[in-house]
Every structure is written in C-alpha cells, then in structure tokens.
Coordinates of C-alpha atoms in Angstrom, one line a residue:
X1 CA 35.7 68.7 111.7
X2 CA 34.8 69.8 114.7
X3 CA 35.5 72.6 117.4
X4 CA 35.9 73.1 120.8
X5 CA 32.1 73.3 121.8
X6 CA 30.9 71.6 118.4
X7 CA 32.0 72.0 115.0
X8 CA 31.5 70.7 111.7
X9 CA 31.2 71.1 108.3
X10 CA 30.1 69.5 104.8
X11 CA 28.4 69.6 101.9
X12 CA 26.2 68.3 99.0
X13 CA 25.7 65.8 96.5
X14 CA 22.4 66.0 94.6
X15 CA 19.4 62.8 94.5
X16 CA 16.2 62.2 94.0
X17 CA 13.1 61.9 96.7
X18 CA 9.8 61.1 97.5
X19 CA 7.1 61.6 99.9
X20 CA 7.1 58.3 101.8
X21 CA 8.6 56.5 99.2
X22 CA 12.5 56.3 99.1
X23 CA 14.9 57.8 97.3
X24 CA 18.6 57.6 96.1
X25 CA 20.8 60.9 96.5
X26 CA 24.4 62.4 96.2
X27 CA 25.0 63.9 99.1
X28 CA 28.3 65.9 100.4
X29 CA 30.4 67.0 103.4
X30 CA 33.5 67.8 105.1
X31 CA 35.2 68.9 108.4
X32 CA 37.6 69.8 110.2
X33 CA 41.6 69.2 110.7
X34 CA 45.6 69.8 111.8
X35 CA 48.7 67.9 110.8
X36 CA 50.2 64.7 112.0
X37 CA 49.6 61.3 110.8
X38 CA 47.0 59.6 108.0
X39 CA 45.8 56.6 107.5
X40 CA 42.6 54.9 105.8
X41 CA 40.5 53.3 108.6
X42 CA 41.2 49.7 109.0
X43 CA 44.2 49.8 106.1
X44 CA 46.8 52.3 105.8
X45 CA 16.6 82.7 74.1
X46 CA 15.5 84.6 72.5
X47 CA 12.1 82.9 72.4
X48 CA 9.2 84.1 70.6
X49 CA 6.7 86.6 71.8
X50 CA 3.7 85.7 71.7
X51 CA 2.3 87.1 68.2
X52 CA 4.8 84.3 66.7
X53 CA 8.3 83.5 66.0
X54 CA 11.1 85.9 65.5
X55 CA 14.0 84.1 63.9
X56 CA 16.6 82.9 66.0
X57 CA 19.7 85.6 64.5
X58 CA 19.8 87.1 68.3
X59 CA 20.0 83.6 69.9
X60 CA 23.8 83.1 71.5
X61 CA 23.6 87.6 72.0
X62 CA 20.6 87.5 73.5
X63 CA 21.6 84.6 76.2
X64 CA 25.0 87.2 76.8
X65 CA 22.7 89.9 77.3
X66 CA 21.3 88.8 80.1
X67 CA 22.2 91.5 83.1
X68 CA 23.8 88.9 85.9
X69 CA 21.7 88.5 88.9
X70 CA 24.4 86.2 90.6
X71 CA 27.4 88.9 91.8
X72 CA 27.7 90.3 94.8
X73 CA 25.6 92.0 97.1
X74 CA 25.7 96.2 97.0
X75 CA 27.3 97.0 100.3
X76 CA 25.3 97.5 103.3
X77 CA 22.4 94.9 101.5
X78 CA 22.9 92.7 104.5
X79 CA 19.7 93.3 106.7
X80 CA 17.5 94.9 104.4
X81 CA 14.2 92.9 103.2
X82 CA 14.7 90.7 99.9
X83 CA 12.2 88.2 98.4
X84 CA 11.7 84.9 98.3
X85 CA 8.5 83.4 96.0
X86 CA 8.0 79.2 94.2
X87 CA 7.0 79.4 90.4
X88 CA 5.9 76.2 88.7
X89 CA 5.3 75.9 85.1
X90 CA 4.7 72.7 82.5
X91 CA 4.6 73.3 78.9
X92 CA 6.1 71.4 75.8
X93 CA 9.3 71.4 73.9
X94 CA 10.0 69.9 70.6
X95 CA 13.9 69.6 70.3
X96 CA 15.8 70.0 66.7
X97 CA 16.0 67.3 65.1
X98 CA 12.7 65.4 66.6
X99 CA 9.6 65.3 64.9
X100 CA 7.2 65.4 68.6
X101 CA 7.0 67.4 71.6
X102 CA 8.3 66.3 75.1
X103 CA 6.1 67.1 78.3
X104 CA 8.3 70.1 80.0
X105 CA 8.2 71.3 84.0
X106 CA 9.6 73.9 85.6
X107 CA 9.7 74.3 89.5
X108 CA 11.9 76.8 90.6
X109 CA 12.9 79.2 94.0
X110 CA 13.1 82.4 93.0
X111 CA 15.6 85.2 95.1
X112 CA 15.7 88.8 95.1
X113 CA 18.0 90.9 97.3
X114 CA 15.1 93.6 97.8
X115 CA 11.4 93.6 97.8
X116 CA 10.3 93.2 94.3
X117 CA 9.9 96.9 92.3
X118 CA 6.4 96.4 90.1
X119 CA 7.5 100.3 88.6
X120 CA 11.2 99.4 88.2
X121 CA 13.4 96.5 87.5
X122 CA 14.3 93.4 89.6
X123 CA 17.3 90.9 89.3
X124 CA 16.4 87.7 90.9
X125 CA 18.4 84.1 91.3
X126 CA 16.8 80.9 90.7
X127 CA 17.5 77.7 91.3
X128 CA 15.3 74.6 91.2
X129 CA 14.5 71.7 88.9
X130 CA 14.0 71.0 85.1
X131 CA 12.1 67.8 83.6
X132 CA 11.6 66.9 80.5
X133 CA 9.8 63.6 79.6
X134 CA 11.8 61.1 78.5
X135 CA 15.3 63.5 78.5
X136 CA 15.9 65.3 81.5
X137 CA 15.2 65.0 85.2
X138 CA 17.5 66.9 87.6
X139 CA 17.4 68.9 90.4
X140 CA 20.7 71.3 89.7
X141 CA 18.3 73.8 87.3
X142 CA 20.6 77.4 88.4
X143 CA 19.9 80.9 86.4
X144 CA 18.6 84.4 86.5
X145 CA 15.3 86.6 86.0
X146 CA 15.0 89.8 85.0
X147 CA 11.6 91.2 86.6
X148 CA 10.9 94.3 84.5
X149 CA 7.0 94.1 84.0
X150 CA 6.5 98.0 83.7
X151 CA 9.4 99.3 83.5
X152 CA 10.5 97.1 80.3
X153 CA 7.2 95.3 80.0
X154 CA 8.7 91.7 80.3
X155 CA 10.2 88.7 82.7
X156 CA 12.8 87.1 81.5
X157 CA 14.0 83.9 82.6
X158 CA 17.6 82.4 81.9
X159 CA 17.6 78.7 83.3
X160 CA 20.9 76.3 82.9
X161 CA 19.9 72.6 83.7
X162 CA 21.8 69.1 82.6
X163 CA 20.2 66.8 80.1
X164 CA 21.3 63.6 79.1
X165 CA 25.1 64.4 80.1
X166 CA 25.1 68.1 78.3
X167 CA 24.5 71.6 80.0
X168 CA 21.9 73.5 77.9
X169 CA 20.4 77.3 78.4
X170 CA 16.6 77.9 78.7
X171 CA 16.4 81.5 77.4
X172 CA 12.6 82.7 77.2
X173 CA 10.2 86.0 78.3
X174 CA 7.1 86.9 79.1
X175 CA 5.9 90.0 76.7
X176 CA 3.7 91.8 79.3
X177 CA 0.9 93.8 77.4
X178 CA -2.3 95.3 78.8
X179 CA -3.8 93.8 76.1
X180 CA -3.5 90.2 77.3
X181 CA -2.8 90.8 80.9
X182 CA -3.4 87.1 81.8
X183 CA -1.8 85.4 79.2
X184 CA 1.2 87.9 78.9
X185 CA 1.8 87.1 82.4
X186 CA 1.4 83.4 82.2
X187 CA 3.3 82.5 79.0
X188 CA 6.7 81.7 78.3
X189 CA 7.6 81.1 75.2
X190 CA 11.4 80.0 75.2
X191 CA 14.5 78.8 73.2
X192 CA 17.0 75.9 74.3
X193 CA 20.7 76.4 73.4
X194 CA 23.6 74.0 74.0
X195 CA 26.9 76.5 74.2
X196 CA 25.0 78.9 72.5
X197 CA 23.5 76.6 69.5
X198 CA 19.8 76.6 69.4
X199 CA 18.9 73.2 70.4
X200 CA 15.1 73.3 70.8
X201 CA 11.7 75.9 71.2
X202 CA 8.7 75.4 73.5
X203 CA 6.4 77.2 75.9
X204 CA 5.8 77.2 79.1
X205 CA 2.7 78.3 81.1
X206 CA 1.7 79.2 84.5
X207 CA -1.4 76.6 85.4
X208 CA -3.7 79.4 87.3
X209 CA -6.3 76.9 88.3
X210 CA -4.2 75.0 90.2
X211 CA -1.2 77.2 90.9
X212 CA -2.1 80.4 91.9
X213 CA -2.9 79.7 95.0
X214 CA 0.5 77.7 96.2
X215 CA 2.7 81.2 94.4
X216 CA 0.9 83.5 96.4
X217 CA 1.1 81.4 99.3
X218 CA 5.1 81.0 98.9
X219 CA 6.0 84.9 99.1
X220 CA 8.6 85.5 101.8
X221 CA 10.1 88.7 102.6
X222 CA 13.4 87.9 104.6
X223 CA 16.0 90.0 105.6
X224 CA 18.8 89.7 102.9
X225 CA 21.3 87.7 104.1
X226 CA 25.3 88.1 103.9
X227 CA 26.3 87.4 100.2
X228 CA 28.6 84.6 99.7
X229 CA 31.5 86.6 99.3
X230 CA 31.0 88.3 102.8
X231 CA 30.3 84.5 104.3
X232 CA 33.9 83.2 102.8
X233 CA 35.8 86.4 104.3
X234 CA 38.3 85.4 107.2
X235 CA 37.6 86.2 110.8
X236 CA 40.3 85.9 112.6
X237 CA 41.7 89.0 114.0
X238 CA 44.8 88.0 115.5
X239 CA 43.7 86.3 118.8
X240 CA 45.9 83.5 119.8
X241 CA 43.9 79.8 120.4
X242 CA 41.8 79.8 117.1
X243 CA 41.3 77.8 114.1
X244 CA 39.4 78.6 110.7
X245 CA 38.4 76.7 108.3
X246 CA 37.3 76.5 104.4
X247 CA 36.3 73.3 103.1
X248 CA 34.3 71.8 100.1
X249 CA 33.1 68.4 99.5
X250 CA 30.9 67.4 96.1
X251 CA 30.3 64.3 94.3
X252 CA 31.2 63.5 90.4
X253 CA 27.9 62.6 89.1
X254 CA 29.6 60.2 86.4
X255 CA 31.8 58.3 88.6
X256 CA 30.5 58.3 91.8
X257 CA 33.5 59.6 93.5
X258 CA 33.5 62.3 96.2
X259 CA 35.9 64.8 96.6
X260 CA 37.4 66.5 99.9
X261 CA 38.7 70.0 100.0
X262 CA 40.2 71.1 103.3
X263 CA 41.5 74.8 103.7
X264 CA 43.0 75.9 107.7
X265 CA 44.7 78.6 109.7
X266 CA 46.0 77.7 113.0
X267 CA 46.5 80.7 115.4
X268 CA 48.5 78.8 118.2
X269 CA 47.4 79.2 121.6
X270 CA 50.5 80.3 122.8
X271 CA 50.9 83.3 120.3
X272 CA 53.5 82.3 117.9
X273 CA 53.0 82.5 114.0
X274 CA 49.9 81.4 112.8
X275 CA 50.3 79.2 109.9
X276 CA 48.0 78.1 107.0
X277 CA 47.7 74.4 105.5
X278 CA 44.9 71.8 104.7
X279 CA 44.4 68.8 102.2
X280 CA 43.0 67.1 99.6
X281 CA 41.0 63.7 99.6
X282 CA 39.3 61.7 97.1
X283 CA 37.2 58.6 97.6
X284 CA 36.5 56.6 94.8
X285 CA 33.9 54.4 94.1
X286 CA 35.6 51.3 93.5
X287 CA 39.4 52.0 94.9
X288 CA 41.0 52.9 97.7
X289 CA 41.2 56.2 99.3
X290 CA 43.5 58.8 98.2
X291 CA 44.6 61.8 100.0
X292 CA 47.6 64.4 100.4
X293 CA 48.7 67.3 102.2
X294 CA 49.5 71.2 101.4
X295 CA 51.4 73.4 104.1
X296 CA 52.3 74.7 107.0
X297 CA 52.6 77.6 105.0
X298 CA 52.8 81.7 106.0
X299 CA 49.1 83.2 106.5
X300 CA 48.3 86.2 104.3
X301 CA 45.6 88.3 105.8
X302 CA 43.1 90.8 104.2
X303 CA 42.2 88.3 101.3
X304 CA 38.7 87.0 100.5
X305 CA 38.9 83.5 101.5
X306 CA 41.8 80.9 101.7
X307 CA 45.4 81.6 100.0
X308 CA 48.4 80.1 101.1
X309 CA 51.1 78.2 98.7
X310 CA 49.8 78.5 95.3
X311 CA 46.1 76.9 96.5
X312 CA 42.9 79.2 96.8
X313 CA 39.4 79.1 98.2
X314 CA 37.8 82.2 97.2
X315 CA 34.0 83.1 96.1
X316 CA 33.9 81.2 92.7
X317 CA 36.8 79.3 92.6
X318 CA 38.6 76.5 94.1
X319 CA 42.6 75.8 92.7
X320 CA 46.0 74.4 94.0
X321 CA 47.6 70.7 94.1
X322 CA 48.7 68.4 96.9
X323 CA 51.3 65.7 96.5
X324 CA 50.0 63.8 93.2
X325 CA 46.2 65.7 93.5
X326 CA 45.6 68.7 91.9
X327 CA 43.0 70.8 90.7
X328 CA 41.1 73.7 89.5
X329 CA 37.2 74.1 90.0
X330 CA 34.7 76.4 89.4
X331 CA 31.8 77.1 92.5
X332 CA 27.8 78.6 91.4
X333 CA 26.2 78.7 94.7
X334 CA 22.8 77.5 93.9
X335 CA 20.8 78.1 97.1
X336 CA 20.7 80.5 100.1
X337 CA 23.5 80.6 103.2
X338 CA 22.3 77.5 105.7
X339 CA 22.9 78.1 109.1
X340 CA 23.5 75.3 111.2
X341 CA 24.3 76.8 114.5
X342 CA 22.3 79.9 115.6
X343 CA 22.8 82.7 113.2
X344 CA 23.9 85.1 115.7
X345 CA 26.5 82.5 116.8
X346 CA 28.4 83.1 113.8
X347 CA 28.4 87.3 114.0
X348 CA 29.1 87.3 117.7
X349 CA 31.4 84.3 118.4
X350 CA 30.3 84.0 121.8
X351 CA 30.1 79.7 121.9
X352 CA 32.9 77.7 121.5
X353 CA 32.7 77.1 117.6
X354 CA 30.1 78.0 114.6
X355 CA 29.6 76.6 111.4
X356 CA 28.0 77.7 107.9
X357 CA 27.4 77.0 104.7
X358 CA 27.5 80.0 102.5
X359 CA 25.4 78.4 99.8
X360 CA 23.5 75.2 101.1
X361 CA 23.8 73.8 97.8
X362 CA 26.3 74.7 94.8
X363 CA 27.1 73.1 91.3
X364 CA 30.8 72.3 90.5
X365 CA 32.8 71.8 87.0
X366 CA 37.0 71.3 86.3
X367 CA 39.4 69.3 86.9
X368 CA 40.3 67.0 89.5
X369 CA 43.8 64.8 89.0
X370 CA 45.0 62.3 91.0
X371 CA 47.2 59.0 90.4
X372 CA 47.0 59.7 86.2
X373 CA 43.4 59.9 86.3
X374 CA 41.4 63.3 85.7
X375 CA 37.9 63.4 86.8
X376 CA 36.0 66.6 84.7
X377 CA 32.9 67.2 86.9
X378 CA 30.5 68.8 85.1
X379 CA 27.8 70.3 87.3
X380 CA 28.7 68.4 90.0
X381 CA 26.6 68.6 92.9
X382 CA 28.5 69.8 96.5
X383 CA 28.8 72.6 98.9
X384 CA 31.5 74.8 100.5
X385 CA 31.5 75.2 104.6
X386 CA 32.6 77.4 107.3
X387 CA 34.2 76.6 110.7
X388 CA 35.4 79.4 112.9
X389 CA 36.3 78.4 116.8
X390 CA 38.7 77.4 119.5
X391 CA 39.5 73.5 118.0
X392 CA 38.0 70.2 118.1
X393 CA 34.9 69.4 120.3
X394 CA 35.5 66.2 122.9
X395 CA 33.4 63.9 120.7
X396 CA 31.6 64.5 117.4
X397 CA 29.3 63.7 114.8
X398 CA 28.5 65.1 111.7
X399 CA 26.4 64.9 108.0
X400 CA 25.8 66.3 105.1
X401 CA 23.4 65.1 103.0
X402 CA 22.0 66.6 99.8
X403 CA 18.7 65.1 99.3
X404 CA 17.5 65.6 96.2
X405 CA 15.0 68.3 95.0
X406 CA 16.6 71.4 96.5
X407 CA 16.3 69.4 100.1
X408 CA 19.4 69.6 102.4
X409 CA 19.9 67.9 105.7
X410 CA 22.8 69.6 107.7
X411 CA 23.6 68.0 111.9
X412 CA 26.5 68.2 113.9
X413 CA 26.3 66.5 117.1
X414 CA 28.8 67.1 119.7
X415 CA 30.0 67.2 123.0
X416 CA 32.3 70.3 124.3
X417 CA 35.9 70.1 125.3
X418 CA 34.9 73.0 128.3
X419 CA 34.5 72.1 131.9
X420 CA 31.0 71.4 132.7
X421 CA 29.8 70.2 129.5
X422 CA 32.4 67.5 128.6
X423 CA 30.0 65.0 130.6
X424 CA 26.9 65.8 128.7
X425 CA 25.2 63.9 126.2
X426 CA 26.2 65.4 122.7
X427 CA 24.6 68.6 121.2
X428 CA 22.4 68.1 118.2
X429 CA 22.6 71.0 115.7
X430 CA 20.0 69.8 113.1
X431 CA 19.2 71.5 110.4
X432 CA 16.5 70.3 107.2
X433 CA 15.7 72.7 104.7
X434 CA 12.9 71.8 102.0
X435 CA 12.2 74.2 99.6
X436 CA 12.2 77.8 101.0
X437 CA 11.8 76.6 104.6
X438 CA 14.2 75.0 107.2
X439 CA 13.5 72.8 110.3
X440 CA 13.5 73.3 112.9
X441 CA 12.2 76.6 112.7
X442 CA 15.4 77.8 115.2
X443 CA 18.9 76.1 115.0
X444 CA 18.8 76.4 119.3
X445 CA 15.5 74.0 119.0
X446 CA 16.9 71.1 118.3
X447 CA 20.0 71.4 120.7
X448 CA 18.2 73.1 123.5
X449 CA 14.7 71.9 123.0
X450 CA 12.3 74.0 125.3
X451 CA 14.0 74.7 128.7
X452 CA 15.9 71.5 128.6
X453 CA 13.0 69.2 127.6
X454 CA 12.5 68.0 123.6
X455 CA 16.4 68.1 122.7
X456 CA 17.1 65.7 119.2
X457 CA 19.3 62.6 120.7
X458 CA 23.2 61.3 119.2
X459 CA 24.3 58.1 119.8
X460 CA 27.4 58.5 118.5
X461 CA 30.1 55.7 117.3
X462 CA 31.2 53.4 114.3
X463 CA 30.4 52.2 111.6
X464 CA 27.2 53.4 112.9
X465 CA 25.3 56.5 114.6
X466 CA 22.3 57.8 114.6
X467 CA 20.2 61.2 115.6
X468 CA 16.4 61.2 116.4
X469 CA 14.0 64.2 117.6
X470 CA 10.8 65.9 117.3
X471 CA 9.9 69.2 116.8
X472 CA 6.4 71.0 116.4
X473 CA 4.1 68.2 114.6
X474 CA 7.1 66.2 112.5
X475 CA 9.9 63.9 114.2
X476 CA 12.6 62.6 112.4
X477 CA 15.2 59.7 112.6
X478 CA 18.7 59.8 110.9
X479 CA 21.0 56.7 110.6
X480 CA 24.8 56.9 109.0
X481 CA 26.6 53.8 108.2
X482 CA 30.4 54.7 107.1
X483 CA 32.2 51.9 106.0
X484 CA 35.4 50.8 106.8
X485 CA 36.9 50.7 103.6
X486 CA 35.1 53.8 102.4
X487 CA 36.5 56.1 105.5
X488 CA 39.4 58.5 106.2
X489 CA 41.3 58.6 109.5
X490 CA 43.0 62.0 109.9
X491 CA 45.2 62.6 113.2
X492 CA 45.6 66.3 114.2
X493 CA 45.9 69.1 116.3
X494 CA 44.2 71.7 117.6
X495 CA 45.4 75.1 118.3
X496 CA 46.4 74.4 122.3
X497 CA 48.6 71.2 121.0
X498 CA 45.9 68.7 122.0
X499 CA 45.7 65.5 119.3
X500 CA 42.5 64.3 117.8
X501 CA 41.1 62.3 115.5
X502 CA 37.8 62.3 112.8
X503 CA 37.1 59.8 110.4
X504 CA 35.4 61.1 107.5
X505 CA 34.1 59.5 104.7
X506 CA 32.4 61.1 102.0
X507 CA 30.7 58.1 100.4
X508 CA 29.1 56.9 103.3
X509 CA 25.3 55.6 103.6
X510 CA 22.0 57.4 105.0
X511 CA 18.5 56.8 106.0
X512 CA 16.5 59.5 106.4
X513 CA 12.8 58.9 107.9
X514 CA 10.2 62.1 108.1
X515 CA 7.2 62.0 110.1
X516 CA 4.6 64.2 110.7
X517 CA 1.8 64.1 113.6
X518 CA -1.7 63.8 112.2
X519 CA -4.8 62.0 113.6
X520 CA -4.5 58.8 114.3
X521 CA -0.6 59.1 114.7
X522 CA 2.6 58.7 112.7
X523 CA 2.5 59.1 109.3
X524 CA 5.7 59.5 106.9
X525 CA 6.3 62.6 105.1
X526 CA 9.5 61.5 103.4
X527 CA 12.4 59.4 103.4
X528 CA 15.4 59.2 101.3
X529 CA 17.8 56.4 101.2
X530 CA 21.8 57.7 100.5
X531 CA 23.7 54.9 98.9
X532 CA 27.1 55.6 99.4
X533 CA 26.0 59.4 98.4
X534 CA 26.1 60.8 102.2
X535 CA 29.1 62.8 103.5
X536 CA 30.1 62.0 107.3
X537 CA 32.4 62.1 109.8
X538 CA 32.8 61.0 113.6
X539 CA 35.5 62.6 115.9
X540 CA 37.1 61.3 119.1
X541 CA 40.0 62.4 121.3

C-alpha cells in the first residue's frame, strides 16, 4: 500500500472519544498491491413554523423536496472561496408513541462551495453528530441545508442519523421574519421520519449565550476543493512505470467485521499493456481471514474511476465479485477531501508517490457476500483512498483510524526505493483532523519538520510500530498492534517487476495519546483507544 517514495492508503470506521479520557472507535484503511501469492500471516420535515403546527400531509414530499446539496461541483468551482462554519443546537423531541420528551443535540460542520449569498440562496453539506438521551448517540449525522434567509425567508436543515439500529430523517426550518429576528433565526422546529413515516416532532434552538461566540469564531473561507468525483478520476496518461490505485476499507457496525476493497492499474515499466486487477478481503471478528482476487484484466480509459471485469469504483458506488466475495455498496462521502501528502504533490506528481482521501470519512450500506454469509451494512462507517506513483516504497507503515466525532488520524511512514534516500529513517506523513482543522497545519511539517529539525519518528516493524512527534504546542504518540491472526500477507509486484510484501489488517489495535504544551508542562488533550477498530498495514521488500 505503498509507493516508490511513500504510499499508502486507508480509511474509516467510526468511535467515540474523549478529552483525556479514552475512547473505543471503528476505524478503517487500506493500501496498496500486484499479483502473486497470499497467505494469512502466520497461517495460510415538514416541521412546524413557529406560530404552531401544520399537519403532517406534506411530510414524506417535503423530505423529497429537498434541492440536493451533495452532487457535484459546477465546473471550474475548484479554487474559488467556499465556506466552512460549526452550528450546535439542543432541544427536545417527544417520539410517537412516548408519552415524554428526550434531551436532543445537534453539532454539526456545515460546507458550502461558495461564500454564503445573505440576498440569494445557498446549498450547504453537513455532517456531524446527533444525540438523543437515552436513544441515539452517533457520530455518522450526514444531510443538507438550504440557506435562503432573504431570498425564501428560511434555513432548512435535512439531517440522516442512526438510532437504535434504524436510519431516520430530521426534516425541520427556520421561518425567518423581521418580526422575531432572534428567535426566527434560532429556532428549529422539526419532524423525524423513518423511510418517510413521521416518527417524532421537537425543536431545536440555537443557545446564544453560550454559543454565539464559538459559530462566529468557526467561519472559514477555504478555497473549494476538487469534488469527489474530480478526486476519483484516473491520472494516468499513458507513461510506462506507474501504478494507480482505488481502494476502500469500512467496518460493519453490527458485526465487527472490516472490509477491504482493492482497485489497480499497472502500467509496466517496460511499455507493454497496462492491465487492471485488484481484490477483495474481509476480516471477521471471530474467523479467519478471507480474501480473493479479480483480474489482470484490459484497462478502459476515459471512465470516472475503476472499471475492469464487471467490478466498479466510481463516485457513489462500489460493485463486482471475486472468487466466492461479492458485492454491491453504496458511498455518501461525509466529510471534506484529506490530504495526507502535500496537496500540490497530488496535482503536480513531482515525488515518488501521493496519496488521498477524497472524502476523509464516508457512510456505507449493501451487500457484502462471502462463504454463504451476507453482511448488510447499514451506514457503515469507512473511507475510499487514492494512490498514484511509481510502486511500492522500500519499507512502510501505514493507519487509518476513524476516531470518533468527525476526528480522523491519517500517517504513512516510509522509506523511498530511490538512491539516496533508501538509508534514511522513514518519512512520516501525519495527518489529524478534528473538527474543521487538520494537524499539522502543513502535511510537509511533520515529514520535514523545520529545515531538518522537529521531523515525527517511525519505528517501524511487527506486531508492533509506533510514530511520535511534536508540532506547534501539542505532540502526539501513536502505537499499532496488528495481530497475527487478525493480518493479511499479500505478495506483489510493482510496475519495474520488483516483489514486495504488506501485511494489512484492518481490525488491528490503536492508542492514540494528544498532548498539548501549557504551563507547567504536558497535559493530555485526548486519547482514543481502537480495539480491534484500527486499519493498518506494514510493508517490506
């Protein structure tokens, strides 16, 4: 899961956290690959506006009528300034069929591919988390806003969240009047629905006290990044000596067992036809490891994505079969693209290898089949990845961890197959994004540090590695533990004919430990424990 210079890839499971407490999470990854030999490691709403209710006739229509905020960027949108803002709310909601209201809390990111239009009319994502006392706690909360406060005098807010096993719809605006400028801006009253049932009414408010503050405080105004779609487009333009890769790793939140998607194309190095093939993996929780291949099969350029041999990666969907695994799952990208090397490294391949995430965090449902059983994720949290380079670095390491709370920890550490830096110590690319924010503020800062001095340390081996560094006022220690039993040995080759190996294993185990400088000394910010939740994978030649 690595290339030549550093590469890999992964992605997310989903958790809980806590400042310096700990905290259990799903967590997801995945790398890189060829073709040879296997083996297992060590074995072979309408709500009501204020004035009071309307009756719920328009309920499942006006869910539908919801204008999407989710498709694709308009052409050209890449560089031009979006908007990026934190809303929290906390309210009640009495469900049908209680007689009391539950506590409700909403904390969500809110996106916009331009700067917010007060006069006109806004389509934003958001994606954050949903708790209900006693009923709901998760962190996979993924909808839409429509910003209209002028233009069609409301903002409405279409949230999907899980709840006790079930996906339900909170469907709710605020009526903005002159009249009540505070309160028409503050209140939400909103209607639950369960596949477009009502299932519940309450209202939500904005805390202005408390709250104001913190949203004001959270406005960003980034350049809009590539859409998804533009992110899962192939690069290759016919060089010889390349490899590219599509992969997806997530985790079935009922059974524990994580899931391995691997899409390639192989441009030889010595020009002849380049040829598309990948495989499928499943770890279970309690079983052995299961895996197949797909391929070599012809490449098919100018697609979005991966197609070869009846299986497809492309924006939204995942499909095909291998051997006795099959399947057929819907993506929802749930969070911004996540850079793990530089940014520019990915437009201008200028180092040996690059690797993205289009969506840091997405939500997964379908089918998954393998030996008679059918897992039906339902919201399943995960991720889909990017690799574009030369092949396989000299020696990796790399993580994906979803942490919990819309809190992602990306590293690849490696050390470069080119002559001069194969005697380094390995590379750190780390990346932790909490909330709107990722740190290190610069994907070069941990690798580079400042002119050589400050660069994040690997030690690099098995079952165990770990990756510690500071940056700024926080430092941070990562340890992976993957399991013998729980771990997938893949021999391959890259594009020159040279073998390698990774071991992956996407139920591995994490500790994560945040620290930030204050006076007097260390203090923890965070930590999260992954129990068997933690995607990984270690590489050799």
């Amino acid at each position: 899961m690595s290339t030549s210079g550093s590469d890999t890839g992964a992605d997310r499971g989903a958790g809980t956290d806590r400042a310096a407490g700990t905290a259990t999470g799903v967590s997801n990854s995945g790398p890189a690959g060829g073709a040879a030999t296997d083996r297992v490691a060590g074995a072979s709403t309408h709500p009501d506006s204020g004035a009071g209710a309307a009756a719920d006739t328009t309920g499942a229509a006006a869910v539908a009528a919801v204008p999407s905020a989710t498709g694709p960027s308009a052409p050209g949108a890449a560089g031009r300034r979006g908007t990026v803002f934190d809303e929290t709310m906390v309210g009640t909601v009495r469900l049908d069929g209680e007689d009391h209201a539950r506590r409700v809390r909403l904390d969500l990111r809110v996106t916009t591919d331009r700067v917010l239009r007060p006069l006109g009319t806004t389509a934003a994502r958001a994606s954050g988390r949903v708790r209900v006392a006693g009923w709901a706690d998760g962190a996979d909360a993924a909808g839409e806003l429509e910003i209209s406060p002028l233009a069609r005098r409301r903002i409405r807010y279409r949230i999907s969240f899980t709840a006790d096993g079930r996906r339900f719809t909170l469907d709710g605006w605020k009526s903005v009047t002159p009249r009540r400028p505070v309160a028409s801006m503050t209140v939400l009253p909103f209607t639950l629905y369960e596949n477009g049932e009502r299932a519940g009414r309450g209202t939500l408010r904005f805390p202005v006290a408390t709250g104001l503050v913190p949203f004001l405080a959270s406005f960003r105004f980034p350049r809009a990044a590539e859409s998804p779609e533009t992110l899962m487009t192939p690069r290759w333009k016919g060089e010889p000596g390349r490899t590219e890769v599509w992969y997806t790793t997530l985790t079935d939140p009922e059974s524990g067992t994580g899931l391995w998607l691997h899409h390639e194309l192989t441009a030889p190095a010595d020009g002849s036809e380049p040829y598309a093939h990948g495989w499928a993996a499943v770890f279970p929780k309690d079983g052995a490891v299961r895996h197949a291949r797909f391929g070599p099969a012809e490449w098919t350029p100018g697609r979005t994505g991966f197609t070869a041999e009846g299986v497809e990666a492309v924006p939204g969907r995942l499909t095909g079969s291998a051997g006795a695994l099959s399947w057929d799952l819907a993506e929802q990208g749930v969070d911004a693209p996540l850079f793990t090397f530089p940014r520019w490294s990915w437009r201008r391949p200028l180092l040996p290898a690059a690797q993205i995430l289009p969506a840091a965090r997405a939500s997964y449902d379908g089918t998954f089949t393998y030996d008679g059983t059918t897992l039906t994720p339902v919201a399943a949290p995960g991720a889909s990845a990017r690799i574009y380079g030369h092949g396989n670095a000299r020696r990796w390491a790399w993580l994906h961890a979803d942490l919990g709370g819309g809190d992602v920890l990306e590293i690849v550490a490696a050390v470069s197959m080119r002559p001069g830096l194969r005697r380094l110590p390995p590379l750190v690319f780390l990346r932790l994004r909490r909330g709107t924010r990722d740190w290190p503020r610069r994907a070069e800062r941990s690798a580079v540090g400042w002119a050589g001095l400050g660069r994040f340390r690997a030690s690099v081996g098995l079952p165990v590695w770990t990756v510690s560094g500071r940056a700024g006022l926080r430092r941070i220690r990562v340890e992976v533990t993957q399991p013998e039993d729980r771990t997938l040995a893949l021999d391959y080759t890259d594009p020159d004919g040279s073998p390698a190996v990774c071991r992956n294993s996407e139920r591995a185990d994490a500790h994560v430990l945040l620290e930030r400088r204050w006076f007097g000394g260390w203090r923890t910010e965070a930590e999260w424990t992954l129990d068997g939740t933690a995607h990984a994978e270690v590489g050799t030649r």
